[in-house]
JSON list of C-alpha atoms in Angstrom, two decimals:
[
{"chain": "A", "resi": 1, "resn": "LEU", "atom": "CA", "xyz": [105.60, 125.27, -4.49]},
{"chain": "A", "resi": 2, "resn": "GLU", "atom": "CA", "xyz": [108.26, 126.51, -6.83]},
{"chain": "A", "resi": 3, "resn": "LEU", "atom": "CA", "xyz": [108.21, 125.04, -10.34]},
{"chain": "A", "resi": 4, "resn": "PHE", "atom": "CA", "xyz": [111.39, 125.02, -12.44]},
{"chain": "A", "resi": 5, "resn": "MET", "atom": "CA", "xyz": [110.27, 126.08, -15.91]},
{"chain": "A", "resi": 6, "resn": "ASN", "atom": "CA", "xyz": [113.85, 126.82, -17.01]},
{"chain": "A", "resi": 7, "resn": "TRP", "atom": "CA", "xyz": [115.06, 123.29, -16.21]},
{"chain": "A", "resi": 8, "resn": "ALA", "atom": "CA", "xyz": [111.93, 121.18, -16.79]},
{"chain": "A", "resi": 9, "resn": "PRO", "atom": "CA", "xyz": [109.76, 123.07, -19.30]},
{"chain": "A", "resi": 10, "resn": "ILE", "atom": "CA", "xyz": [107.81, 120.08, -20.65]},
{"chain": "A", "resi": 11, "resn": "THR", "atom": "CA", "xyz": [106.99, 118.70, -17.21]},
{"chain": "A", "resi": 12, "resn": "VAL", "atom": "CA", "xyz": [106.11, 122.08, -15.71]},
{"chain": "A", "resi": 13, "resn": "THR", "atom": "CA", "xyz": [103.92, 122.98, -18.70]},
{"chain": "A", "resi": 14, "resn": "ASN", "atom": "CA", "xyz": [102.08, 119.66, -18.37]},
{"chain": "A", "resi": 15, "resn": "PHE", "atom": "CA", "xyz": [101.50, 120.24, -14.63]},
{"chain": "A", "resi": 16, "resn": "VAL", "atom": "CA", "xyz": [100.40, 123.87, -15.13]},
{"chain": "A", "resi": 17, "resn": "ASP", "atom": "CA", "xyz": [98.00, 122.87, -17.93]},
{"chain": "A", "resi": 18, "resn": "LEU", "atom": "CA", "xyz": [96.41, 120.26, -15.65]},
{"chain": "A", "resi": 19, "resn": "VAL", "atom": "CA", "xyz": [96.15, 122.77, -12.79]},
{"chain": "A", "resi": 20, "resn": "ASN", "atom": "CA", "xyz": [94.48, 125.27, -15.13]},
{"chain": "A", "resi": 21, "resn": "GLN", "atom": "CA", "xyz": [91.91, 122.58, -16.04]},
{"chain": "A", "resi": 22, "resn": "SER", "atom": "CA", "xyz": [91.21, 121.99, -12.29]},
{"chain": "A", "resi": 23, "resn": "PHE", "atom": "CA", "xyz": [92.36, 118.42, -12.91]},
{"chain": "A", "resi": 24, "resn": "TYR", "atom": "CA", "xyz": [93.75, 117.97, -9.39]},
{"chain": "A", "resi": 25, "resn": "ASP", "atom": "CA", "xyz": [90.81, 119.46, -7.50]},
{"chain": "A", "resi": 26, "resn": "GLU", "atom": "CA", "xyz": [89.39, 117.08, -4.84]},
{"chain": "A", "resi": 27, "resn": "ILE", "atom": "CA", "xyz": [91.86, 114.27, -5.68]},
{"chain": "A", "resi": 28, "resn": "PHE", "atom": "CA", "xyz": [93.44, 112.63, -2.66]},
{"chain": "A", "resi": 29, "resn": "PHE", "atom": "CA", "xyz": [96.97, 111.39, -2.06]},
{"chain": "A", "resi": 30, "resn": "HIS", "atom": "CA", "xyz": [96.56, 107.69, -2.83]},
{"chain": "A", "resi": 31, "resn": "ARG", "atom": "CA", "xyz": [100.11, 106.61, -1.94]},
{"chain": "A", "resi": 32, "resn": "ILE", "atom": "CA", "xyz": [101.84, 107.60, 1.27]},
{"chain": "A", "resi": 33, "resn": "ILE", "atom": "CA", "xyz": [105.12, 106.16, 2.47]},
{"chain": "A", "resi": 34, "resn": "ASP", "atom": "CA", "xyz": [106.56, 107.90, 5.53]},
{"chain": "A", "resi": 35, "resn": "ASP", "atom": "CA", "xyz": [110.15, 109.04, 5.05]},
{"chain": "A", "resi": 36, "resn": "PHE", "atom": "CA", "xyz": [109.78, 108.50, 1.28]},
{"chain": "A", "resi": 37, "resn": "VAL", "atom": "CA", "xyz": [106.99, 110.18, -0.73]},
{"chain": "A", "resi": 38, "resn": "ILE", "atom": "CA", "xyz": [103.35, 111.21, -0.85]},
{"chain": "A", "resi": 39, "resn": "GLN", "atom": "CA", "xyz": [101.76, 110.68, -4.28]},
{"chain": "A", "resi": 40, "resn": "SER", "atom": "CA", "xyz": [98.66, 112.05, -6.01]},
{"chain": "A", "resi": 41, "resn": "GLY", "atom": "CA", "xyz": [97.35, 112.81, -9.47]},
{"chain": "A", "resi": 42, "resn": "ASP", "atom": "CA", "xyz": [94.99, 109.95, -10.32]},
{"chain": "A", "resi": 43, "resn": "PRO", "atom": "CA", "xyz": [91.63, 111.52, -11.27]},
{"chain": "A", "resi": 44, "resn": "THR", "atom": "CA", "xyz": [89.76, 108.41, -10.10]},
{"chain": "A", "resi": 45, "resn": "CYS", "atom": "CA", "xyz": [91.04, 108.89, -6.53]},
{"chain": "A", "resi": 46, "resn": "LYS", "atom": "CA", "xyz": [88.07, 110.79, -5.22]},
{"chain": "A", "resi": 47, "resn": "GLU", "atom": "CA", "xyz": [85.78, 109.75, -2.41]},
{"chain": "A", "resi": 48, "resn": "ILE", "atom": "CA", "xyz": [82.99, 107.66, -3.89]},
{"chain": "A", "resi": 49, "resn": "ILE", "atom": "CA", "xyz": [81.27, 106.02, -0.93]},
{"chain": "A", "resi": 50, "resn": "ALA", "atom": "CA", "xyz": [83.27, 106.17, 2.26]},
{"chain": "A", "resi": 51, "resn": "TYR", "atom": "CA", "xyz": [86.99, 106.66, 2.31]},
{"chain": "A", "resi": 52, "resn": "PRO", "atom": "CA", "xyz": [89.10, 104.50, 2.06]},
{"chain": "A", "resi": 53, "resn": "GLY", "atom": "CA", "xyz": [86.59, 102.16, 0.41]},
{"chain": "A", "resi": 54, "resn": "THR", "atom": "CA", "xyz": [86.87, 104.00, -2.88]},
{"chain": "A", "resi": 55, "resn": "ASN", "atom": "CA", "xyz": [87.70, 102.94, -6.40]},
{"chain": "A", "resi": 56, "resn": "PRO", "atom": "CA", "xyz": [89.90, 99.81, -6.14]},
{"chain": "A", "resi": 57, "resn": "THR", "atom": "CA", "xyz": [91.93, 100.93, -9.17]},
{"chain": "A", "resi": 58, "resn": "CYS", "atom": "CA", "xyz": [92.73, 104.27, -7.52]},
{"chain": "A", "resi": 59, "resn": "GLY", "atom": "CA", "xyz": [96.41, 104.91, -8.12]},
{"chain": "A", "resi": 60, "resn": "ASP", "atom": "CA", "xyz": [96.52, 103.10, -11.45]},
{"chain": "A", "resi": 61, "resn": "ASN", "atom": "CA", "xyz": [95.29, 105.97, -13.64]},
{"chain": "A", "resi": 62, "resn": "GLY", "atom": "CA", "xyz": [96.30, 109.38, -14.92]},
{"chain": "A", "resi": 63, "resn": "SER", "atom": "CA", "xyz": [95.48, 111.95, -17.56]},
{"chain": "A", "resi": 64, "resn": "ASP", "atom": "CA", "xyz": [95.03, 110.94, -21.18]},
{"chain": "A", "resi": 65, "resn": "ASP", "atom": "CA", "xyz": [98.36, 112.37, -22.32]},
{"chain": "A", "resi": 66, "resn": "THR", "atom": "CA", "xyz": [101.89, 111.26, -21.49]},
{"chain": "A", "resi": 67, "resn": "ILE", "atom": "CA", "xyz": [105.03, 113.37, -21.60]},
{"chain": "A", "resi": 68, "resn": "PRO", "atom": "CA", "xyz": [108.64, 112.51, -22.43]},
{"chain": "A", "resi": 69, "resn": "PHE", "atom": "CA", "xyz": [111.11, 111.94, -19.62]},
{"chain": "A", "resi": 70, "resn": "GLU", "atom": "CA", "xyz": [112.91, 115.16, -18.76]},
{"chain": "A", "resi": 71, "resn": "THR", "atom": "CA", "xyz": [115.90, 115.52, -16.48]},
{"chain": "A", "resi": 72, "resn": "ASN", "atom": "CA", "xyz": [118.34, 118.26, -15.60]},
{"chain": "A", "resi": 73, "resn": "GLU", "atom": "CA", "xyz": [121.56, 118.08, -13.58]},
{"chain": "A", "resi": 74, "resn": "ASN", "atom": "CA", "xyz": [120.32, 121.01, -11.45]},
{"chain": "A", "resi": 75, "resn": "LEU", "atom": "CA", "xyz": [117.28, 119.04, -10.26]},
{"chain": "A", "resi": 76, "resn": "THR", "atom": "CA", "xyz": [117.64, 116.39, -7.58]},
{"chain": "A", "resi": 77, "resn": "HIS", "atom": "CA", "xyz": [115.38, 114.63, -5.10]},
{"chain": "A", "resi": 78, "resn": "ILE", "atom": "CA", "xyz": [115.98, 116.82, -2.07]},
{"chain": "A", "resi": 79, "resn": "ASN", "atom": "CA", "xyz": [113.53, 116.98, 0.83]},
{"chain": "A", "resi": 80, "resn": "GLY", "atom": "CA", "xyz": [110.35, 118.54, -0.61]},
{"chain": "A", "resi": 81, "resn": "ALA", "atom": "CA", "xyz": [111.25, 117.83, -4.25]},
{"chain": "A", "resi": 82, "resn": "ILE", "atom": "CA", "xyz": [108.26, 117.40, -6.56]},
{"chain": "A", "resi": 83, "resn": "GLY", "atom": "CA", "xyz": [108.64, 114.73, -9.23]},
{"chain": "A", "resi": 84, "resn": "MET", "atom": "CA", "xyz": [106.61, 112.92, -11.85]},
{"chain": "A", "resi": 85, "resn": "ALA", "atom": "CA", "xyz": [105.49, 109.37, -11.16]},
{"chain": "A", "resi": 86, "resn": "ARG", "atom": "CA", "xyz": [105.65, 107.03, -14.14]},
{"chain": "A", "resi": 87, "resn": "GLY", "atom": "CA", "xyz": [105.46, 103.40, -15.16]},
{"chain": "A", "resi": 88, "resn": "ALA", "atom": "CA", "xyz": [108.34, 101.25, -16.42]},
{"chain": "A", "resi": 89, "resn": "ASP", "atom": "CA", "xyz": [108.58, 103.34, -19.61]},
{"chain": "A", "resi": 90, "resn": "PRO", "atom": "CA", "xyz": [110.47, 106.57, -18.81]},
{"chain": "A", "resi": 91, "resn": "ASP", "atom": "CA", "xyz": [108.12, 108.42, -21.20]},
{"chain": "A", "resi": 92, "resn": "SER", "atom": "CA", "xyz": [104.93, 107.28, -19.43]},
{"chain": "A", "resi": 93, "resn": "ALA", "atom": "CA", "xyz": [104.40, 110.14, -16.94]},
{"chain": "A", "resi": 94, "resn": "SER", "atom": "CA", "xyz": [101.05, 111.88, -17.28]},
{"chain": "A", "resi": 95, "resn": "SER", "atom": "CA", "xyz": [99.46, 113.50, -14.23]},
{"chain": "A", "resi": 96, "resn": "GLN", "atom": "CA", "xyz": [100.65, 111.62, -11.16]},
{"chain": "A", "resi": 97, "resn": "PHE", "atom": "CA", "xyz": [103.24, 113.44, -9.09]},
{"chain": "A", "resi": 98, "resn": "TYR", "atom": "CA", "xyz": [104.92, 112.89, -5.75]},
{"chain": "A", "resi": 99, "resn": "ILE", "atom": "CA", "xyz": [106.53, 115.03, -3.09]},
{"chain": "A", "resi": 100, "resn": "CYS", "atom": "CA", "xyz": [109.61, 113.72, -1.27]},
{"chain": "A", "resi": 101, "resn": "ASP", "atom": "CA", "xyz": [109.24, 113.49, 2.50]},
{"chain": "A", "resi": 102, "resn": "THR", "atom": "CA", "xyz": [113.02, 113.18, 2.92]},
{"chain": "A", "resi": 103, "resn": "PRO", "atom": "CA", "xyz": [115.90, 113.36, 0.42]},
{"chain": "A", "resi": 104, "resn": "GLN", "atom": "CA", "xyz": [115.56, 110.50, -2.10]},
{"chain": "A", "resi": 105, "resn": "HIS", "atom": "CA", "xyz": [118.67, 110.74, -4.26]},
{"chain": "A", "resi": 106, "resn": "GLY", "atom": "CA", "xyz": [118.25, 107.10, -5.28]},
{"chain": "A", "resi": 107, "resn": "LEU", "atom": "CA", "xyz": [115.45, 108.33, -7.58]},
{"chain": "A", "resi": 108, "resn": "ASP", "atom": "CA", "xyz": [117.82, 110.70, -9.43]},
{"chain": "A", "resi": 109, "resn": "ASN", "atom": "CA", "xyz": [119.04, 110.16, -12.96]},
{"chain": "A", "resi": 110, "resn": "GLY", "atom": "CA", "xyz": [122.32, 108.24, -12.73]},
{"chain": "A", "resi": 111, "resn": "ASN", "atom": "CA", "xyz": [121.63, 106.82, -9.27]},
{"chain": "A", "resi": 112, "resn": "ARG", "atom": "CA", "xyz": [119.28, 103.99, -10.24]},
{"chain": "A", "resi": 113, "resn": "THR", "atom": "CA", "xyz": [120.33, 100.37, -9.73]},
{"chain": "A", "resi": 114, "resn": "LEU", "atom": "CA", "xyz": [118.74, 99.09, -12.95]},
{"chain": "A", "resi": 115, "resn": "GLU", "atom": "CA", "xyz": [120.94, 99.70, -15.97]},
{"chain": "A", "resi": 116, "resn": "ASP", "atom": "CA", "xyz": [118.25, 101.14, -18.27]},
{"chain": "A", "resi": 117, "resn": "ASP", "atom": "CA", "xyz": [116.38, 103.13, -15.59]},
{"chain": "A", "resi": 118, "resn": "PRO", "atom": "CA", "xyz": [116.99, 106.88, -15.99]},
{"chain": "A", "resi": 119, "resn": "GLY", "atom": "CA", "xyz": [115.32, 107.77, -12.69]},
{"chain": "A", "resi": 120, "resn": "TYR", "atom": "CA", "xyz": [112.46, 110.17, -12.15]},
{"chain": "A", "resi": 121, "resn": "ALA", "atom": "CA", "xyz": [111.91, 113.74, -13.31]},
{"chain": "A", "resi": 122, "resn": "VAL", "atom": "CA", "xyz": [112.00, 116.47, -10.67]},
{"chain": "A", "resi": 123, "resn": "PHE", "atom": "CA", "xyz": [110.19, 119.64, -11.71]},
{"chain": "A", "resi": 124, "resn": "GLY", "atom": "CA", "xyz": [109.68, 121.62, -8.52]},
{"chain": "A", "resi": 125, "resn": "VAL", "atom": "CA", "xyz": [110.12, 121.89, -4.78]},
{"chain": "A", "resi": 126, "resn": "VAL", "atom": "CA", "xyz": [107.98, 122.74, -1.76]},
{"chain": "A", "resi": 127, "resn": "ARG", "atom": "CA", "xyz": [109.22, 126.14, -0.55]},
{"chain": "A", "resi": 128, "resn": "GLU", "atom": "CA", "xyz": [106.57, 126.74, 2.13]},
{"chain": "A", "resi": 129, "resn": "GLY", "atom": "CA", "xyz": [104.47, 124.12, 3.91]},
{"chain": "A", "resi": 130, "resn": "LEU", "atom": "CA", "xyz": [106.93, 121.26, 4.18]},
{"chain": "A", "resi": 131, "resn": "ASP", "atom": "CA", "xyz": [105.44, 120.63, 7.62]},
{"chain": "A", "resi": 132, "resn": "LEU", "atom": "CA", "xyz": [102.15, 119.77, 5.84]},
{"chain": "A", "resi": 133, "resn": "VAL", "atom": "CA", "xyz": [103.96, 117.26, 3.64]},
{"chain": "A", "resi": 134, "resn": "GLN", "atom": "CA", "xyz": [105.47, 115.67, 6.76]},
{"chain": "A", "resi": 135, "resn": "LEU", "atom": "CA", "xyz": [102.05, 115.53, 8.46]},
{"chain": "A", "resi": 136, "resn": "ALA", "atom": "CA", "xyz": [100.56, 113.85, 5.38]},
{"chain": "A", "resi": 137, "resn": "ALA", "atom": "CA", "xyz": [103.47, 111.41, 5.23]},
{"chain": "A", "resi": 138, "resn": "GLY", "atom": "CA", "xyz": [102.76, 110.42, 8.82]},
{"chain": "A", "resi": 139, "resn": "VAL", "atom": "CA", "xyz": [99.16, 109.34, 8.14]},
{"chain": "A", "resi": 140, "resn": "PRO", "atom": "CA", "xyz": [98.67, 105.62, 8.92]},
{"chain": "A", "resi": 141, "resn": "THR", "atom": "CA", "xyz": [98.48, 103.41, 5.84]},
{"chain": "A", "resi": 142, "resn": "THR", "atom": "CA", "xyz": [97.19, 100.03, 4.78]},
{"chain": "A", "resi": 143, "resn": "ASN", "atom": "CA", "xyz": [97.40, 97.88, 1.69]},
{"chain": "A", "resi": 144, "resn": "ASP", "atom": "CA", "xyz": [93.73, 96.95, 1.80]},
{"chain": "A", "resi": 145, "resn": "VAL", "atom": "CA", "xyz": [91.10, 98.43, -0.50]},
{"chain": "A", "resi": 146, "resn": "ASP", "atom": "CA", "xyz": [88.56, 98.89, 2.27]},
{"chain": "A", "resi": 147, "resn": "GLY", "atom": "CA", "xyz": [91.02, 99.48, 5.11]},
{"chain": "A", "resi": 148, "resn": "ASP", "atom": "CA", "xyz": [89.91, 96.54, 7.25]},
{"chain": "A", "resi": 149, "resn": "GLY", "atom": "CA", "xyz": [92.28, 93.80, 6.15]},
{"chain": "A", "resi": 150, "resn": "PRO", "atom": "CA", "xyz": [90.58, 91.18, 3.95]},
{"chain": "A", "resi": 151, "resn": "THR", "atom": "CA", "xyz": [90.99, 92.64, 0.45]},
{"chain": "A", "resi": 152, "resn": "PRO", "atom": "CA", "xyz": [94.59, 93.47, -0.59]},
{"chain": "A", "resi": 153, "resn": "ARG", "atom": "CA", "xyz": [94.98, 96.28, -3.14]},
{"chain": "A", "resi": 154, "resn": "ALA", "atom": "CA", "xyz": [98.41, 95.28, -4.37]},
{"chain": "A", "resi": 155, "resn": "SER", "atom": "CA", "xyz": [101.54, 93.61, -3.13]},
{"chain": "A", "resi": 156, "resn": "GLY", "atom": "CA", "xyz": [104.38, 95.61, -1.66]},
{"chain": "A", "resi": 157, "resn": "GLY", "atom": "CA", "xyz": [102.45, 98.09, 0.52]},
{"chain": "A", "resi": 158, "resn": "PRO", "atom": "CA", "xyz": [101.21, 99.29, 2.84]},
{"chain": "A", "resi": 159, "resn": "ASP", "atom": "CA", "xyz": [100.93, 102.63, 1.12]},
{"chain": "A", "resi": 160, "resn": "ARG", "atom": "CA", "xyz": [97.25, 103.58, 0.93]},
{"chain": "A", "resi": 161, "resn": "PRO", "atom": "CA", "xyz": [96.33, 106.17, 3.59]},
{"chain": "A", "resi": 162, "resn": "ILE", "atom": "CA", "xyz": [93.67, 105.16, 6.09]},
{"chain": "A", "resi": 163, "resn": "TYR", "atom": "CA", "xyz": [92.53, 108.79, 6.44]},
{"chain": "A", "resi": 164, "resn": "GLU", "atom": "CA", "xyz": [91.81, 111.02, 3.46]},
{"chain": "A", "resi": 165, "resn": "VAL", "atom": "CA", "xyz": [94.54, 113.50, 2.62]},
{"chain": "A", "resi": 166, "resn": "HIS", "atom": "CA", "xyz": [93.24, 115.41, -0.38]},
{"chain": "A", "resi": 167, "resn": "ILE", "atom": "CA", "xyz": [93.91, 118.43, -2.53]},
{"chain": "A", "resi": 168, "resn": "ASN", "atom": "CA", "xyz": [91.10, 120.97, -2.34]},
{"chain": "A", "resi": 169, "resn": "SER", "atom": "CA", "xyz": [92.49, 122.88, -5.30]},
{"chain": "A", "resi": 170, "resn": "ILE", "atom": "CA", "xyz": [95.74, 124.24, -6.68]},
{"chain": "A", "resi": 171, "resn": "THR", "atom": "CA", "xyz": [96.10, 127.92, -7.50]},
{"chain": "A", "resi": 172, "resn": "LEU", "atom": "CA", "xyz": [98.99, 129.27, -9.55]},
{"chain": "A", "resi": 173, "resn": "ARG", "atom": "CA", "xyz": [100.66, 132.59, -8.93]},
{"chain": "A", "resi": 174, "resn": "GLU", "atom": "CA", "xyz": [103.64, 134.00, -10.76]},
{"chain": "A", "resi": 175, "resn": "TYR", "atom": "CA", "xyz": [106.46, 135.57, -8.81]},
{"chain": "A", "resi": 176, "resn": "TYR", "atom": "CA", "xyz": [109.33, 137.45, -10.33]}
]
């Protein structure tokens, strides 16, 4: 991954601080939409009993701190872009992030269909391993908490992976 400290310093600093706290270790990607994004960063999205029958609120949580929305004209949702997930409030991003499986310029600032929606903050890009993102994006999904059909998680899916795709750990290295 390459993180763009010069163009998204608040967002990158937030992500790096969480990585340094091992916040993302053993968290799985709770939202997967092929040809769109894979999303992670909810600390409650860890295997509890048997995946996917985990915490039913998995995907609804984040870190305790939110950051202000940050955008830069140099950052766009290209294939492999890394962005911050957020709620309706542009300043509600905390720890959840996504990686684009294909270009998603409709998420960019200025390209949103809602008048007051500034888009989503890109802060990095996958430079090596995009094939792993594509493999993760191709995992079958469901919209059921337990994966067998009777208990819907939320409307609008399916987006919860049937097979666990998790982050073992994230290690930072500086390159000059």
